[in-house]
Tab-separated table of C-alpha atoms in Angstrom:
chain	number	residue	atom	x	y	z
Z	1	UNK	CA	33.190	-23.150	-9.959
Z	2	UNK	CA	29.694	-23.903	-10.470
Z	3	UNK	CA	27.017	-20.793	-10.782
Z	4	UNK	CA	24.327	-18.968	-12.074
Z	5	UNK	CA	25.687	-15.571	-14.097
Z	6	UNK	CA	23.326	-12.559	-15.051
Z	7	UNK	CA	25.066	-10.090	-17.953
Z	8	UNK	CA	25.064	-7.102	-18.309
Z	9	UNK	CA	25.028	-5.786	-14.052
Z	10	UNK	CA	23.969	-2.506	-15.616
Z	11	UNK	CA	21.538	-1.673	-18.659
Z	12	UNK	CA	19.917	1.508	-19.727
Z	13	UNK	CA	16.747	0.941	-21.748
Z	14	UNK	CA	14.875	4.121	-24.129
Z	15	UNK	CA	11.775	4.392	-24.425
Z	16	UNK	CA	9.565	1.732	-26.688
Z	17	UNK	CA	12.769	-0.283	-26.671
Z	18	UNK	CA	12.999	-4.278	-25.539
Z	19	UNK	CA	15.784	-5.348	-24.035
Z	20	UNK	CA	16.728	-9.076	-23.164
Z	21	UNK	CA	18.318	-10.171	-19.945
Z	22	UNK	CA	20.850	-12.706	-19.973
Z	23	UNK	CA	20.912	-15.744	-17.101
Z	24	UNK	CA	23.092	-18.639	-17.328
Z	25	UNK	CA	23.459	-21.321	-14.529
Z	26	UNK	CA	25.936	-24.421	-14.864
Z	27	UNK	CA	24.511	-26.304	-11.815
Z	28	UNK	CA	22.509	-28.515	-13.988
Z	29	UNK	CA	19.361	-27.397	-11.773
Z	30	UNK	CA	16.405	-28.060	-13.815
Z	31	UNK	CA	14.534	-24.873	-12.668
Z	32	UNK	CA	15.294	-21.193	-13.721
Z	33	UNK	CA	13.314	-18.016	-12.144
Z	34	UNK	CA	12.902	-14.484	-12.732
Z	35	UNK	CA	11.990	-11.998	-9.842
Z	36	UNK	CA	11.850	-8.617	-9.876
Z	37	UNK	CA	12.873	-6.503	-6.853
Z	38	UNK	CA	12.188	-2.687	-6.615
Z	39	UNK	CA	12.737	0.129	-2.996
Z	40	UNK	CA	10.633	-1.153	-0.782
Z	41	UNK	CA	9.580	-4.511	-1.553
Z	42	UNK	CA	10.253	-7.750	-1.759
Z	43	UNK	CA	11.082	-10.084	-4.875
Z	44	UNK	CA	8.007	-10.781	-6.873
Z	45	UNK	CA	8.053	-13.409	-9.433
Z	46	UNK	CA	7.967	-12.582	-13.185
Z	47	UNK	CA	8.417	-16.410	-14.886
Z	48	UNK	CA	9.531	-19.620	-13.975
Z	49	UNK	CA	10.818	-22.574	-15.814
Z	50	UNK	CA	11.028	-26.156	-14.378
Z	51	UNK	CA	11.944	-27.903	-17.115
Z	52	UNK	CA	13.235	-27.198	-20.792
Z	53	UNK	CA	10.693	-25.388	-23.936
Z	54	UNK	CA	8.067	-24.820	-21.145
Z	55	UNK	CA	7.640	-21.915	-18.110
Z	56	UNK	CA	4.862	-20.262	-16.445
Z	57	UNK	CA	4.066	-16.824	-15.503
Z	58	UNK	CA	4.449	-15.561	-12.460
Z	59	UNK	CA	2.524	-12.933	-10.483
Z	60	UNK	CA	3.378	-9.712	-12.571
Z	61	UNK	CA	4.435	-11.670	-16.069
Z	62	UNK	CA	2.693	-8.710	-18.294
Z	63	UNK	CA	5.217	-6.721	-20.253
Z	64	UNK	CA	7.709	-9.929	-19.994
Z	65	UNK	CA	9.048	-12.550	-22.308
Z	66	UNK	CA	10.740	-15.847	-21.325
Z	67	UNK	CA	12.771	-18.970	-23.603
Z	68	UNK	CA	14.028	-21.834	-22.259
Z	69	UNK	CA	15.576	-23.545	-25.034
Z	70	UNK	CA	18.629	-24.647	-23.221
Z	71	UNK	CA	18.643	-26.421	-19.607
Z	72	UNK	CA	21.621	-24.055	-18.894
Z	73	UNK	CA	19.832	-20.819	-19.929
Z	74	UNK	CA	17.318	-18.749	-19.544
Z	75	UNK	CA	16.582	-15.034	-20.890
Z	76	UNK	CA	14.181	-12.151	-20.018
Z	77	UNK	CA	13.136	-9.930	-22.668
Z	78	UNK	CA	11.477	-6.392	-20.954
Z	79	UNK	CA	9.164	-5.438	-23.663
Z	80	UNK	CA	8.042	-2.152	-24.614
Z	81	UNK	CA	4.419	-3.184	-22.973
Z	82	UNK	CA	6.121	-3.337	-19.930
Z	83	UNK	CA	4.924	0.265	-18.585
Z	84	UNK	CA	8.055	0.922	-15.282
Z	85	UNK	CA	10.542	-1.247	-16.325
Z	86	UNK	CA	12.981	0.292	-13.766
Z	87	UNK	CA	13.973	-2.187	-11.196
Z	88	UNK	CA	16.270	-4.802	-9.705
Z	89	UNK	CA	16.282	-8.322	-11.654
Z	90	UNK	CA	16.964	-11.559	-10.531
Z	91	UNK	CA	17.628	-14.577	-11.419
Z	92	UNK	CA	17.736	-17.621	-9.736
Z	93	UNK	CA	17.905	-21.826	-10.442
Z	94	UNK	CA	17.140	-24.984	-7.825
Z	95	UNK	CA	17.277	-28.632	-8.217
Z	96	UNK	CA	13.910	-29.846	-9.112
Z	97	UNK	CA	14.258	-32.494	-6.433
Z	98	UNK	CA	11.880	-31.934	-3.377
Z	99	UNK	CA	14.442	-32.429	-0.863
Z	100	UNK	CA	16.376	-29.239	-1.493
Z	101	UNK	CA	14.580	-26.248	-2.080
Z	102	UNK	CA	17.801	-23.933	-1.753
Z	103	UNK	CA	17.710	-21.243	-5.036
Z	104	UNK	CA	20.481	-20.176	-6.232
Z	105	UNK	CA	20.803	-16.712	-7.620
Z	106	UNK	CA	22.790	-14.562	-9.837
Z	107	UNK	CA	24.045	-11.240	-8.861
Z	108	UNK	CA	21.302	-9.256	-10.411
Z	109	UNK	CA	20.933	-7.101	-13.714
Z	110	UNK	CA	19.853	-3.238	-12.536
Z	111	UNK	CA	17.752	-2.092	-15.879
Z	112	UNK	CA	16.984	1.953	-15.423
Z	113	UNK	CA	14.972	3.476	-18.680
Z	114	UNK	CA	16.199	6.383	-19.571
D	1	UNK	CA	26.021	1.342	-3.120
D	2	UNK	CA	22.514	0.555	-4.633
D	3	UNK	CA	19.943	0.438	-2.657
D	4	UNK	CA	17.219	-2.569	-2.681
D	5	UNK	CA	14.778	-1.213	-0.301
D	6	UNK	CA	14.040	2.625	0.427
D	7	UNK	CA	11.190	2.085	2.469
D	8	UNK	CA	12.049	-1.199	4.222
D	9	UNK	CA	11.455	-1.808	7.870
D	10	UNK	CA	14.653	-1.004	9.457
D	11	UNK	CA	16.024	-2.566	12.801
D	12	UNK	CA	19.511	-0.927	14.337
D	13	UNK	CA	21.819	-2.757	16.846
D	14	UNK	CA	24.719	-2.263	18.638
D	15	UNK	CA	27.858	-4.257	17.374
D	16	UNK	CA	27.742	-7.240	19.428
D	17	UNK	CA	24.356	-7.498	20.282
D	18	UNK	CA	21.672	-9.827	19.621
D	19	UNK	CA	18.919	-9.157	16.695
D	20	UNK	CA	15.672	-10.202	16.083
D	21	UNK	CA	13.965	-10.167	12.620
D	22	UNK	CA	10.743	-11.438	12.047
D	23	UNK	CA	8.369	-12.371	9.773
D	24	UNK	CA	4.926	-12.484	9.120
D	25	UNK	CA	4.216	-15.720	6.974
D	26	UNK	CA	0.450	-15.648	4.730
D	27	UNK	CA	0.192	-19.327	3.312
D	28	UNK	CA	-1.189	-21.966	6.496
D	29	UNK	CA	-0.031	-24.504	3.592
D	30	UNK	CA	3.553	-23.546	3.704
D	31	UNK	CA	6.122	-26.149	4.763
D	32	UNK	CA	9.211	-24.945	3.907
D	33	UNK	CA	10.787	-21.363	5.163
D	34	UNK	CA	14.289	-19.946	4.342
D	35	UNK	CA	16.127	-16.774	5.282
D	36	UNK	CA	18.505	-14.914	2.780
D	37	UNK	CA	20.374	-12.269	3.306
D	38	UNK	CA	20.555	-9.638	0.483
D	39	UNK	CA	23.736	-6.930	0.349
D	40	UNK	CA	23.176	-3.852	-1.244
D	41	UNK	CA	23.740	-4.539	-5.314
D	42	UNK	CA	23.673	-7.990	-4.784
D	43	UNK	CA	21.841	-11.285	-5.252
D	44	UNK	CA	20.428	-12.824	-1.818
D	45	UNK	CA	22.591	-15.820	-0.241
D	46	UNK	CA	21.072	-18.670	1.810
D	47	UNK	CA	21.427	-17.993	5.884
D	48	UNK	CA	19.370	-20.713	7.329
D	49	UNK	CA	16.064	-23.134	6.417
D	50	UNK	CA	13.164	-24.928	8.687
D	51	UNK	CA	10.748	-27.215	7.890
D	52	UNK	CA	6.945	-27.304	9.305
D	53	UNK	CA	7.549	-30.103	11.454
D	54	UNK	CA	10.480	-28.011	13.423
D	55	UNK	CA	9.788	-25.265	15.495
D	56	UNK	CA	13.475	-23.691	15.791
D	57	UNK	CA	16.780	-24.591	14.063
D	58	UNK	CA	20.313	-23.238	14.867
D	59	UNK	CA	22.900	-22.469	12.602
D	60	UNK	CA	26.281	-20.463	13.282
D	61	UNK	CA	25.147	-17.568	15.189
D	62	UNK	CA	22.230	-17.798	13.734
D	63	UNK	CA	18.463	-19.181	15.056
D	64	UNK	CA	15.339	-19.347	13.553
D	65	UNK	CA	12.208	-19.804	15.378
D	66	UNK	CA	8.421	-21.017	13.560
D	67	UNK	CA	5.354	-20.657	15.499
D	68	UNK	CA	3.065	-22.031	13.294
D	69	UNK	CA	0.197	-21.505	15.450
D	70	UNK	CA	0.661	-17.665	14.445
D	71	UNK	CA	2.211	-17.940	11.122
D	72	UNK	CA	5.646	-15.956	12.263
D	73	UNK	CA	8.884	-16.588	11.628
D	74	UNK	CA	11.836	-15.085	13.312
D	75	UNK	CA	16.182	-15.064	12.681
D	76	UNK	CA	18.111	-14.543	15.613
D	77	UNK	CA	21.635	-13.451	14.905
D	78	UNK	CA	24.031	-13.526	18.190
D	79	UNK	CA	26.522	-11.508	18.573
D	80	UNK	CA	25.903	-9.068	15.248
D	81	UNK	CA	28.547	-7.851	13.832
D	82	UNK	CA	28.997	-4.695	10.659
D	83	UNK	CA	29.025	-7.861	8.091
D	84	UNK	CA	25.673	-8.542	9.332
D	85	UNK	CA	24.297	-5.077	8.017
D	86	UNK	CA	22.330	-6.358	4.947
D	87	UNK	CA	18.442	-6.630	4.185
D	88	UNK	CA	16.778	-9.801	5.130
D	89	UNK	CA	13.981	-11.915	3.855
D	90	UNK	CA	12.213	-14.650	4.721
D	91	UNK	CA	10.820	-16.699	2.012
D	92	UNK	CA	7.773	-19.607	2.210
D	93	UNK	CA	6.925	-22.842	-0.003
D	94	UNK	CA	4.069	-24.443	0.205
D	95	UNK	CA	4.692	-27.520	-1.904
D	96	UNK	CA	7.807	-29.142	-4.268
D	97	UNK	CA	7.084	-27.239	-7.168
D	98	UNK	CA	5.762	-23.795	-6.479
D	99	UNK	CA	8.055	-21.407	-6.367
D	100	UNK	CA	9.110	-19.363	-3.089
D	101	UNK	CA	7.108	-16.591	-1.877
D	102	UNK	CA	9.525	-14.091	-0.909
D	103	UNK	CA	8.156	-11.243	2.194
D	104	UNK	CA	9.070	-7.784	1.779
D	105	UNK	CA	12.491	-7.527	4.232
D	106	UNK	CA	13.809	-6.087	6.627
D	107	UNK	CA	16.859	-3.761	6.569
D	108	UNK	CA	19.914	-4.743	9.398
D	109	UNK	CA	22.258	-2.181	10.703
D	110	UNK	CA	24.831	-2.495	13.090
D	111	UNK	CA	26.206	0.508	14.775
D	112	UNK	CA	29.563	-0.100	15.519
């Protein structure tokens, strides 16, 4: 079956420390996303990718690192200048077609610093 | 279960009543509007979609209205039912390659 998979579901981050979200998609959908969700709000976007070695920031990109070496994937690194790390992440992918706008997301990666 | 929204809007219904959700859209560019529904702990799915040039679409048990005149947006679920008790958000594209704009949700809960 074709989908998009975030890893780990659960990840527990010190202090100072980066950690790097994994998304994979095998939709062949040209276009990746990262959104952040946290109590009370709605998904903001971090990065976005619409095609392969290039992305652009999003509306709260500080503190985040993207790649996009591979059509299929598409990582997150948290960085330590990222100052409340603590939220809901997800990822998503769409055809870059203009007729079909549906995204596709994962399941989510829940990243608590402790 | 996890919860994605602590301080969301929150509309209650009976079990086999109608519901109303709406939405308050920014962008008088946008011509493209979808509706996911988001479970606690999980990713949101696709309900439903409208384009500009529509002003209401109907899915299974689902509706959604676009009064563009206003910039609001509304999902009508019939019948609701406990698998309907999720958050909801709309979301808003204003061209092919901008990425959606997603509002801030409303929670769903369906007394039984």
């Amino acid at each position: 079956d074709g989908g998009i998979t975030q890893s780990p579901k659960y990840l527990f981050r010190k202090e100072g420390q980066n950690v790097t979200l994994s998304c994979e998609q095998n939709l062949n959908h040209d276009a990746m996303y990262w959104y952040r969700q946290d109590p009370g709000q709605g998904l903001r976007l971090i990065y976005y990718s619409q095609i392969v070695n290039d992305f652009q920031k999003g509306d709260i990109a500080e503190g985040y690192s993207v790649s996009r070496e591979k059509k299929e994937s598409f990582p997150l690194t948290v960085t330590s200048a990222q100052k409340n790390p603590t939220a809901f992440y997800l990822c998503a992918s769409t055809p870059q077609e203009g007729i079909n706008y549906g995204y596709t997301f994962g399941s989510g990666t829940r990243l608590t610093v402790v | 279960g996890e919860s994605v929204g602590l301080h969301l809007p929150t509309l209650s219904v009976q079990e086999g009543d109608n519901s109303i959700i709406n939405c308050a859209y920014s962008n008088s560019a946008s011509d493209y509007f979808i509706w996911y529904k988001q479970e606690s702990g999980k990713g949101p799915q696709f309900i439903i979609d409208i384009r500009s040039n529509m002003d209401k679409r109907q899915g299974q048990r689902v509706t959604v209205l676009l009064n563009k005149t206003v910039k609001h947006l509304s999902l009508q679920i019939a019948a609701t039912q406990p698998g309907d008790s999720a958050v909801y958000f709309c979301a808003e594209i204003s061209s092919g390659n901008t990425p959606l704009v997603f509002g801030k949700g409303t929670r769903l809960s369906v007394i039984a």
